[in-house]
XYZ file of N, CA and C in Angstrom:
672
model
N 11.403 -4.378 -18.014
C 11.609 -2.973 -17.681
C 11.196 -2.712 -16.233
N 11.811 -1.716 -15.637
C 11.469 -1.364 -14.265
C 10.074 -0.745 -14.219
N 9.501 -0.744 -13.032
C 8.161 -0.178 -12.859
C 8.195 0.852 -11.727
N 7.658 2.017 -12.020
C 7.594 3.119 -11.067
C 6.176 3.260 -10.539
N 6.013 3.240 -9.213
C 4.733 3.472 -8.564
C 4.756 4.880 -7.963
N 3.840 5.716 -8.406
C 3.744 7.080 -7.886
C 2.480 7.163 -7.033
N 2.647 7.474 -5.745
C 1.561 7.435 -4.763
C 1.282 8.836 -4.226
N 0.015 9.164 -4.122
C -0.356 10.396 -3.430
C -0.427 10.115 -1.930
N -0.056 11.096 -1.138
C -0.077 10.939 0.318
C -1.483 10.621 0.837
N -1.544 10.108 2.057
C -2.818 9.840 2.708
C -3.551 11.122 3.074
N -4.783 10.957 3.523
C -5.604 12.119 3.888
C -4.869 12.980 4.907
N -4.743 14.256 4.592
C -4.101 15.197 5.494
C -5.158 15.852 6.387
N -4.745 16.852 7.156
C -5.635 17.454 8.157
C -6.165 18.791 7.647
N -6.965 18.733 6.575
C -7.514 19.943 5.956
C -8.378 20.694 6.950
N -8.194 22.021 6.991
C -8.988 22.871 7.871
C -8.415 23.032 9.264
N -7.374 22.266 9.598
C -6.756 22.384 10.915
C -5.527 23.284 10.837
N -5.027 23.675 11.999
C -3.890 24.589 12.050
C -2.679 24.020 11.325
N -2.467 22.715 11.448
C -1.359 22.055 10.757
C -1.922 21.082 9.733
N -2.058 21.563 8.502
C -2.564 20.701 7.435
C -1.588 19.569 7.131
N -0.294 19.856 7.291
C 0.747 18.942 6.842
C 0.991 17.789 7.818
N -0.044 17.080 8.128
C 0.095 15.846 8.902
C -1.070 14.942 8.536
N -0.862 13.658 8.639
C -1.927 12.723 8.284
C -3.009 12.689 9.353
N -4.252 12.563 8.906
C -5.336 12.250 9.821
C -5.211 10.785 10.215
N -6.015 10.349 11.169
C -6.001 8.929 11.528
C -6.383 8.067 10.329
N -7.343 8.563 9.539
C -7.716 7.824 8.334
C -6.555 7.793 7.350
N -5.805 8.903 7.253
C -4.657 8.942 6.353
C -3.620 7.883 6.688
N -3.349 7.698 7.986
C -2.428 6.643 8.410
C -2.965 5.272 8.013
N -4.267 5.056 8.215
C -4.856 3.756 7.879
C -4.791 3.497 6.381
N -5.063 4.528 5.581
C -4.960 4.372 4.129
C -3.563 3.913 3.724
N -2.536 4.524 4.343
C -1.153 4.178 4.010
C -0.837 2.740 4.399
N -1.284 2.319 5.571
C -1.012 0.943 6.006
C -1.715 -0.059 5.097
N -2.955 0.252 4.739
C -3.674 -0.645 3.829
C -2.963 -0.748 2.486
N -2.423 0.365 2.011
C -1.685 0.322 0.747
C -0.456 -0.575 0.886
N 0.246 -0.460 2.002
C 1.390 -1.319 2.235
C 1.015 -2.785 2.246
N -0.113 -3.100 2.861
C -0.576 -4.488 2.876
C -0.871 -4.977 1.457
N -1.452 -4.099 0.642
C -1.729 -4.464 -0.747
C -0.434 -4.722 -1.514
N 0.558 -3.853 -1.332
C 1.837 -4.066 -2.001
C 2.478 -5.377 -1.556
N 2.339 -5.691 -0.260
C 2.881 -6.959 0.239
C 2.177 -8.139 -0.421
N 0.859 -8.041 -0.613
C 0.116 -9.101 -1.289
C 0.624 -9.308 -2.713
N 1.055 -8.237 -3.342
C 1.606 -8.321 -4.702
C 3.068 -8.765 -4.692
N 3.594 -8.992 -3.498
C 4.979 -9.432 -3.308
C 5.972 -8.448 -3.911
N 5.671 -7.142 -3.732
C 6.580 -6.107 -4.203
C 7.673 -5.875 -3.165
N 8.868 -5.709 -3.646
C 10.001 -5.379 -2.783
C 10.719 -4.222 -3.466
N 10.501 -3.009 -2.972
C 10.942 -1.833 -3.701
C 12.455 -1.663 -3.664
N 13.006 -1.453 -4.840
C 14.428 -1.180 -5.006
C 14.791 0.146 -4.337
N 13.880 1.104 -4.433
C 14.103 2.417 -3.817
C 12.753 3.031 -3.453
N 12.706 3.713 -2.298
C 11.511 4.441 -1.875
C 11.925 5.882 -1.632
N 11.273 6.814 -2.328
C 11.617 8.228 -2.225
C 10.349 9.028 -1.946
N 10.433 9.947 -1.003
C 9.309 10.831 -0.678
C 9.812 12.263 -0.606
N 8.898 13.203 -0.767
C 9.236 14.591 -0.504
C 9.499 14.780 0.981
N 9.904 15.981 1.371
C 10.213 16.167 2.788
C 9.055 16.747 3.595
N 7.866 16.842 2.989
C 6.692 17.256 3.749
C 6.275 16.134 4.697
N 5.745 16.510 5.853
C 5.418 15.510 6.871
C 4.407 14.496 6.357
N 3.382 14.952 5.643
C 2.346 14.033 5.175
C 2.903 13.034 4.158
N 3.914 13.446 3.397
C 4.532 12.547 2.437
C 5.423 11.522 3.138
N 6.252 12.002 4.059
C 7.130 11.105 4.805
C 6.326 10.094 5.621
N 5.278 10.569 6.294
C 4.487 9.672 7.131
C 3.726 8.646 6.291
N 3.295 9.047 5.090
C 2.636 8.078 4.214
C 3.605 6.972 3.824
N 4.836 7.351 3.478
C 5.847 6.335 3.136
C 6.094 5.401 4.314
N 6.160 5.965 5.517
C 6.378 5.121 6.702
C 5.182 4.205 6.948
N 3.979 4.738 6.723
C 2.790 3.908 6.887
C 2.755 2.757 5.901
N 3.175 3.013 4.675
C 3.238 1.946 3.677
C 4.209 0.857 4.130
N 5.370 1.264 4.637
C 6.342 0.285 5.110
C 5.807 -0.508 6.297
N 5.048 0.148 7.179
C 4.428 -0.581 8.292
C 3.488 -1.656 7.752
N 2.688 -1.281 6.747
C 1.760 -2.247 6.164
C 2.462 -3.391 5.470
N 3.670 -3.131 4.982
C 4.460 -4.180 4.333
C 5.292 -4.959 5.344
N 5.060 -4.677 6.628
C 5.813 -5.335 7.702
C 7.309 -5.100 7.562
N 7.649 -3.850 7.168
C 9.052 -3.470 7.118
C 9.779 -3.864 5.862
N 9.083 -4.456 4.895
C 9.749 -4.869 3.666
C 10.157 -3.650 2.847
N 11.100 -3.842 1.941
C 11.500 -2.772 1.052
C 12.644 -1.951 1.597
N 13.055 -0.957 0.810
C 14.180 -0.110 1.160
C 13.777 0.937 2.197
N 14.788 1.580 2.787
C 14.513 2.720 3.661
C 13.983 3.878 2.829
N 13.303 4.821 3.488
C 12.750 5.984 2.791
C 13.839 7.042 2.652
N 14.100 7.465 1.415
C 14.993 8.586 1.184
C 14.157 9.812 0.819
N 14.773 10.977 0.871
C 14.041 12.239 0.720
C 14.547 13.018 -0.481
N 13.613 13.552 -1.245
C 13.972 14.464 -2.337
C 12.967 15.620 -2.335
N 13.412 16.851 -2.052
C 12.481 17.981 -1.970
C 11.797 18.314 -3.289
N 12.319 17.765 -4.395
C 11.666 17.988 -5.679
C 10.285 17.377 -5.759
N 9.959 16.499 -4.804
C 8.631 15.875 -4.764
C 7.645 16.642 -3.901
N 8.076 17.758 -3.321
C 7.173 18.562 -2.493
C 6.074 19.185 -3.344
N 4.933 19.431 -2.715
C 3.801 20.039 -3.402
C 4.101 21.503 -3.737
N 3.372 22.027 -4.722
C 3.459 23.459 -5.020
C 2.981 24.272 -3.820
N 3.309 25.537 -3.803
C 2.903 26.447 -2.736
C 1.560 27.057 -3.097
N 0.479 26.469 -2.593
C -0.861 26.952 -2.916
C -1.125 28.351 -2.398
N -0.581 28.678 -1.234
C -0.774 30.022 -0.694
C -0.097 31.056 -1.587
N 1.064 30.729 -2.102
C 1.755 31.624 -3.034
C 0.886 31.934 -4.237
N 0.302 30.877 -4.827
C -0.565 31.050 -5.986
C -1.763 31.940 -5.653
N -2.403 31.631 -4.532
C -3.615 32.352 -4.146
C -3.311 33.833 -3.899
N -2.236 34.104 -3.177
C -1.879 35.497 -2.880
C -1.550 36.266 -4.153
N -0.794 35.645 -5.044
C -0.414 36.318 -6.279
C -1.639 36.613 -7.149
N -2.611 35.725 -7.127
C -3.798 35.892 -7.972
C -4.778 36.907 -7.391
N -4.913 36.920 -6.060
C -5.928 37.757 -5.412
C -5.378 39.078 -4.879
N -4.088 39.296 -5.022
C -3.519 40.519 -4.457
C -3.304 40.389 -2.965
N -2.707 39.264 -2.565
C -2.367 38.993 -1.160
C -3.605 38.780 -0.279
N -4.609 38.108 -0.832
C -5.778 37.742 -0.045
C -5.451 36.638 0.960
N -6.348 36.434 1.904
C -6.179 35.422 2.947
C -7.015 34.197 2.576
N -6.351 33.129 2.148
C -7.104 31.963 1.675
C -7.843 31.262 2.801
N -7.319 31.309 4.028
C -7.982 30.628 5.139
C -9.307 31.312 5.494
N -9.317 32.629 5.473
C -10.567 33.349 5.701
C -11.559 33.073 4.582
N -11.066 32.998 3.355
C -11.922 32.715 2.205
C -12.547 31.326 2.334
N -11.752 30.347 2.760
C -12.268 28.991 2.954
C -13.403 28.976 3.966
N -13.241 29.712 5.052
C -14.265 29.731 6.095
C -15.504 30.504 5.659
N -15.296 31.543 4.855
C -16.414 32.381 4.443
C -17.268 31.713 3.380
N -16.639 31.124 2.368
C -17.382 30.516 1.255
C -16.480 29.462 0.614
N -16.643 28.226 1.039
C -15.743 27.144 0.626
C -15.799 26.923 -0.882
N -16.988 26.906 -1.462
C -17.109 26.654 -2.891
C -16.488 27.789 -3.701
N -16.721 29.018 -3.273
C -16.134 30.140 -3.996
C -14.614 30.140 -3.872
N -14.120 29.692 -2.711
C -12.668 29.585 -2.551
C -12.091 28.649 -3.598
N -12.703 27.478 -3.797
C -12.150 26.518 -4.746
C -12.249 27.028 -6.179
N -13.301 27.792 -6.504
C -13.378 28.390 -7.837
C -12.226 29.376 -8.036
N -11.978 30.160 -7.013
C -10.889 31.127 -7.086
C -9.541 30.427 -7.184
N -9.375 29.376 -6.385
C -8.094 28.663 -6.400
C -7.841 28.032 -7.762
N -8.866 27.473 -8.363
C -8.691 26.873 -9.690
C -8.269 27.934 -10.706
N -8.873 29.104 -10.617
C -8.489 30.191 -11.527
C -7.044 30.610 -11.296
N -6.628 30.620 -10.031
C -5.244 30.951 -9.710
C -4.299 29.888 -10.275
N -4.689 28.653 -10.166
C -3.914 27.517 -10.680
C -3.723 27.656 -12.194
N -4.817 27.963 -12.899
C -4.747 28.135 -14.343
C -3.828 29.290 -14.717
N -3.933 30.388 -13.960
C -3.082 31.546 -14.236
C -1.611 31.208 -14.012
N -1.323 30.393 -13.002
C 0.057 29.974 -12.729
C 0.604 29.128 -13.876
N -0.190 28.180 -14.342
C 0.235 27.335 -15.461
C 0.463 28.169 -16.711
N -0.380 29.181 -16.921
C -0.283 30.039 -18.108
C 0.795 31.117 -17.980
N 1.520 31.116 -16.851
C 2.550 32.145 -16.593
C 1.968 33.553 -16.589
N 0.761 33.681 -16.039
C 0.132 34.998 -15.930
C 0.272 35.606 -14.535
N 0.919 34.886 -13.619
C 1.096 35.405 -12.265
C 2.486 36.024 -12.114
N 2.526 37.153 -11.438
C 3.801 37.766 -11.092
C 4.016 37.618 -9.589
N 5.200 37.925 -9.135
C 5.525 37.854 -7.706
C 5.310 36.442 -7.155
N 5.839 35.436 -7.879
C 5.788 34.058 -7.400
C 7.216 33.560 -7.185
N 7.397 32.738 -6.178
C 8.728 32.223 -5.865
C 9.103 31.021 -6.724
N 8.104 30.409 -7.385
C 8.353 29.270 -8.263
C 7.389 29.316 -9.431
N 7.914 29.267 -10.632
C 7.058 29.244 -11.816
C 6.598 27.817 -12.101
N 5.615 27.703 -12.965
C 5.143 26.391 -13.386
C 6.275 25.592 -14.029
N 7.089 26.247 -14.843
C 8.208 25.565 -15.463
C 9.231 25.073 -14.458
N 9.522 25.904 -13.456
C 10.453 25.494 -12.401
C 9.915 24.282 -11.647
N 8.616 24.303 -11.383
C 7.954 23.196 -10.688
C 8.146 21.892 -11.460
N 7.889 21.932 -12.757
C 8.043 20.739 -13.581
C 9.480 20.248 -13.641
N 10.424 21.175 -13.691
C 11.834 20.781 -13.773
C 12.295 20.058 -12.515
N 11.873 20.539 -11.360
C 12.309 19.865 -10.126
C 11.642 18.490 -9.962
N 10.414 18.367 -10.467
C 9.755 17.061 -10.444
C 10.522 16.079 -11.331
N 10.915 16.539 -12.518
C 11.702 15.684 -13.414
C 12.978 15.219 -12.726
N 13.660 16.145 -12.063
C 14.908 15.799 -11.377
C 14.664 14.736 -10.306
N 13.573 14.896 -9.561
C 13.280 13.958 -8.474
C 12.944 12.567 -9.003
N 12.143 12.504 -10.053
C 11.768 11.202 -10.603
C 12.958 10.530 -11.271
N 13.778 11.326 -11.954
C 14.996 10.751 -12.540
C 15.892 10.174 -11.447
N 15.998 10.883 -10.318
C 16.786 10.387 -9.186
C 16.213 9.073 -8.660
N 14.897 9.017 -8.526
C 14.264 7.802 -7.988
C 14.503 6.603 -8.893
N 14.491 6.830 -10.198
C 14.612 5.720 -11.150
C 16.057 5.378 -11.486
N 16.998 6.194 -11.052
C 18.396 5.980 -11.410
C 18.887 4.608 -10.927
N 19.471 3.869 -11.825
C 20.044 2.569 -11.474
C 19.046 1.443 -11.340
N 17.760 1.699 -11.571
C 16.753 0.636 -11.447
C 16.930 -0.378 -12.569
N 16.956 -1.640 -12.205
C 17.140 -2.702 -13.180
C 15.853 -3.149 -13.822
N 15.955 -4.096 -14.707
C 14.827 -4.557 -15.515
C 13.633 -4.988 -14.683
N 13.845 -5.674 -13.584
C 12.728 -6.200 -12.797
C 12.505 -5.440 -11.493
N 13.126 -4.276 -11.356
C 13.002 -3.508 -10.117
C 11.703 -2.707 -10.074
N 11.244 -2.466 -8.850
C 10.103 -1.579 -8.618
C 10.588 -0.416 -7.762
N 10.115 0.778 -8.093
C 10.486 2.002 -7.381
C 9.209 2.663 -6.879
N 9.235 3.137 -5.638
C 8.074 3.801 -5.044
C 8.391 5.266 -4.798
N 7.528 6.140 -5.300
C 7.623 7.576 -5.056
C 6.363 8.020 -4.330
N 6.521 8.725 -3.207
C 5.377 9.236 -2.445
C 5.398 10.751 -2.515
N 4.317 11.336 -3.002
C 4.305 12.768 -3.249
C 2.892 13.317 -3.059
N 2.545 14.360 -3.806
C 1.250 15.033 -3.651
C 0.551 15.166 -4.997
N -0.721 15.577 -4.938
C -1.549 15.612 -6.138
C -1.044 16.526 -7.231
N -0.551 17.706 -6.858
C -0.060 18.635 -7.866
C 1.155 18.113 -8.596
N 2.032 17.438 -7.866
C 3.212 16.827 -8.477
C 2.790 15.732 -9.456
N 1.847 14.900 -9.023
C 1.365 13.816 -9.888
C 0.699 14.384 -11.139
N -0.097 15.428 -10.975
C -0.752 16.046 -12.122
C 0.237 16.543 -13.154
N 1.276 17.224 -12.680
C 2.302 17.729 -13.589
C 3.051 16.591 -14.266
N 3.458 15.583 -13.487
C 4.235 14.472 -14.038
C 3.439 13.692 -15.080
N 2.177 13.396 -14.790
C 1.369 12.613 -15.726
C 1.077 13.392 -17.004
N 0.822 14.679 -16.863
C 0.564 15.494 -18.050
C 1.745 15.462 -19.000
N 2.950 15.535 -18.428
C 4.149 15.484 -19.266
C 4.326 14.093 -19.875
N 4.057 13.043 -19.107
C 4.236 11.684 -19.616
C 3.312 11.380 -20.794
N 2.079 11.884 -20.750
C 1.152 11.607 -21.845
C 1.171 12.698 -22.907
N 2.058 13.694 -22.711
C 2.183 14.817 -23.639
C 0.845 15.518 -23.830
N 0.148 15.736 -22.726
C -1.157 16.379 -22.767
C -1.073 17.881 -22.589
N -2.202 18.579 -22.712
C -2.219 20.027 -22.496
C -1.870 20.349 -21.044
N -1.168 21.449 -20.842
C -0.668 21.785 -19.515
C -1.776 21.873 -18.458
N -2.909 22.455 -18.826
C -3.994 22.598 -17.844
C -4.602 21.253 -17.451
N -4.301 20.217 -18.209
C -4.764 18.889 -17.828
C -4.227 18.457 -16.485
N -3.117 19.056 -16.072
C -2.544 18.734 -14.765
C -3.527 19.018 -13.638
N -4.379 20.020 -13.822
C -5.365 20.361 -12.796
C -6.364 19.230 -12.625
N -6.814 18.667 -13.730
C -7.795 17.569 -13.662
C -7.180 16.341 -12.986
N -5.964 15.992 -13.374
C -5.294 14.872 -12.725
C -5.157 15.113 -11.225
N -4.764 16.309 -10.864
C -4.530 16.653 -9.460
C -5.808 16.506 -8.641
N -6.869 17.165 -9.065
C -8.084 17.213 -8.261
C -8.820 15.881 -8.207
N -8.560 14.986 -9.168
C -9.246 13.695 -9.178
C -8.457 12.596 -8.463
N -7.181 12.845 -8.165
C -6.346 11.783 -7.623
C -6.670 11.554 -6.149
N -6.972 10.313 -5.802
C -7.431 9.969 -4.458
C -6.255 9.759 -3.506
N -6.510 9.967 -2.231
C -5.465 9.771 -1.224
C -4.981 8.327 -1.214
N -3.684 8.142 -1.281
C -2.957 6.866 -1.355
C -3.274 6.063 -2.611
N -3.933 6.685 -3.580
C -4.043 6.039 -4.883
C -2.675 6.093 -5.561
N -2.487 5.260 -6.571
C -1.193 5.231 -7.242
C -1.374 5.059 -8.735
N -0.354 5.439 -9.460
C -0.275 5.105 -10.877
C 0.995 4.292 -11.090
N 0.984 3.481 -12.102
C 2.148 2.669 -12.453
C 2.703 3.165 -13.780
N 4.012 3.322 -13.815
C 4.697 3.821 -15.002
C 5.785 2.818 -15.380
N 5.785 2.400 -16.629
C 6.834 1.527 -17.142
C 8.055 2.388 -17.451
N 9.188 1.996 -16.906
C 10.419 2.774 -17.084
C 11.356 2.000 -18.006
N 11.506 2.506 -19.212
C 12.429 1.905 -20.161
C 13.703 2.716 -20.278
N 14.607 2.285 -21.128
C 15.875 2.994 -21.295
C 15.688 4.361 -21.922
N 14.736 4.465 -22.839
C 14.576 5.721 -23.572
C 13.205 6.353 -23.415
N 12.298 5.689 -22.729
C 10.937 6.226 -22.612
C 10.263 5.703 -21.355
N 9.244 6.453 -20.910
C 8.397 6.033 -19.795
C 6.956 6.086 -20.250
N 6.205 5.054 -19.901
C 4.829 4.965 -20.359
C 3.895 4.712 -19.179
N 2.775 5.423 -19.156
C 1.794 5.253 -18.096
C 1.019 3.969 -18.329
N 1.051 3.082 -17.345
C 0.350 1.803 -17.441
C -1.060 1.915 -16.903
N -1.237 2.599 -15.778
C -2.570 2.833 -15.207
C -2.535 4.042 -14.290
N -3.721 4.459 -13.834
C -3.856 5.756 -13.187
C -4.893 5.725 -12.080
N -4.577 6.392 -10.946
C -5.539 6.632 -9.865
C -6.107 5.330 -9.294
N -5.241 4.341 -9.128
C -5.677 3.045 -8.592
C -5.750 3.082 -7.075
N -6.808 2.514 -6.533
C -6.943 2.408 -5.078
C -7.592 1.075 -4.708
N -7.032 -0.054 -5.163
C -7.644 -1.353 -4.879
C -7.697 -1.668 -3.389
N -6.769 -1.097 -2.626
C -6.733 -1.331 -1.179
C -7.885 -0.648 -0.455
N -8.540 0.317 -1.127
C -9.669 1.027 -0.529
C -11.007 0.594 -1.117
N -10.964 -0.209 -2.159
C -12.193 -0.633 -2.829
C -12.581 -2.043 -2.395
N -12.504 -2.260 -1.104
C -12.850 -3.539 -0.511
C -14.021 -3.335 0.447
N -14.735 -4.393 0.778
C -15.877 -4.250 1.689
C -15.480 -3.549 2.989
N -16.286 -2.576 3.368
C -16.064 -1.864 4.612
C -15.075 -0.721 4.523
N -14.551 -0.436 3.318
C -13.542 0.615 3.199
C -13.952 1.756 2.271
N -15.158 1.740 1.781
C -15.574 2.780 0.835
C -15.462 4.179 1.456
N -15.622 4.283 2.782
C -15.512 5.576 3.458
C -14.105 6.157 3.355
N -13.141 5.303 3.015
C -11.746 5.731 2.985
C -11.338 6.285 1.620
N -12.243 6.360 0.669
C -11.939 6.957 -0.633
C -12.085 8.470 -0.516
N -10.965 9.148 -0.300
C -10.973 10.595 -0.077
C -10.030 11.288 -1.047
N -10.170 12.631 -1.100
C -9.385 13.424 -2.040
C -8.609 14.564 -1.365
N -8.705 14.704 -0.054
C -8.053 15.856 0.598
C -7.175 15.366 1.732
């Protein structure tokens, strides 16, 4: 059966004017992941990323680490992350999340988690994308990535934590709010492996980061 690797993007630039770009560490994480895939002698049948800069650059970094091996990177917007600002504004009555982050970082994350739960529960109004819509576009993107994959093929998907949380929750048929736990625990450039069969997909492992769990790299285990 084919095997699907779902990767979270490298460390982005949290707190800066442009969050949607990799930090220097994020680029290094991606290259190290590519080197690890090369060690496993993986040659991806297809590589698909969302169209966010941090996702595209992570895919490119992985290919650099693999010394150019594998397919070219294709784009599917269904792999883009949810709109966190949309959630926050809808929950707080159009509050400013950036000011909240600067004022009280811990309280911001408590508020954001509550907003996330309300979004999953369909308790938010005035949102441009519902939780159900989010899940449907993720399904479309993953189905596209796996289309035509043969028995021994490997497929690489590069996306974000919220997408991974939603996808894994559906794969294990878990409670919807479980997506939050998967999302917040998933490390930058960590991956999960999914067995892709004709009629079913099964999670083989989760949140793997062997490329970062080597001597001298513990500092590279990040979540943002």
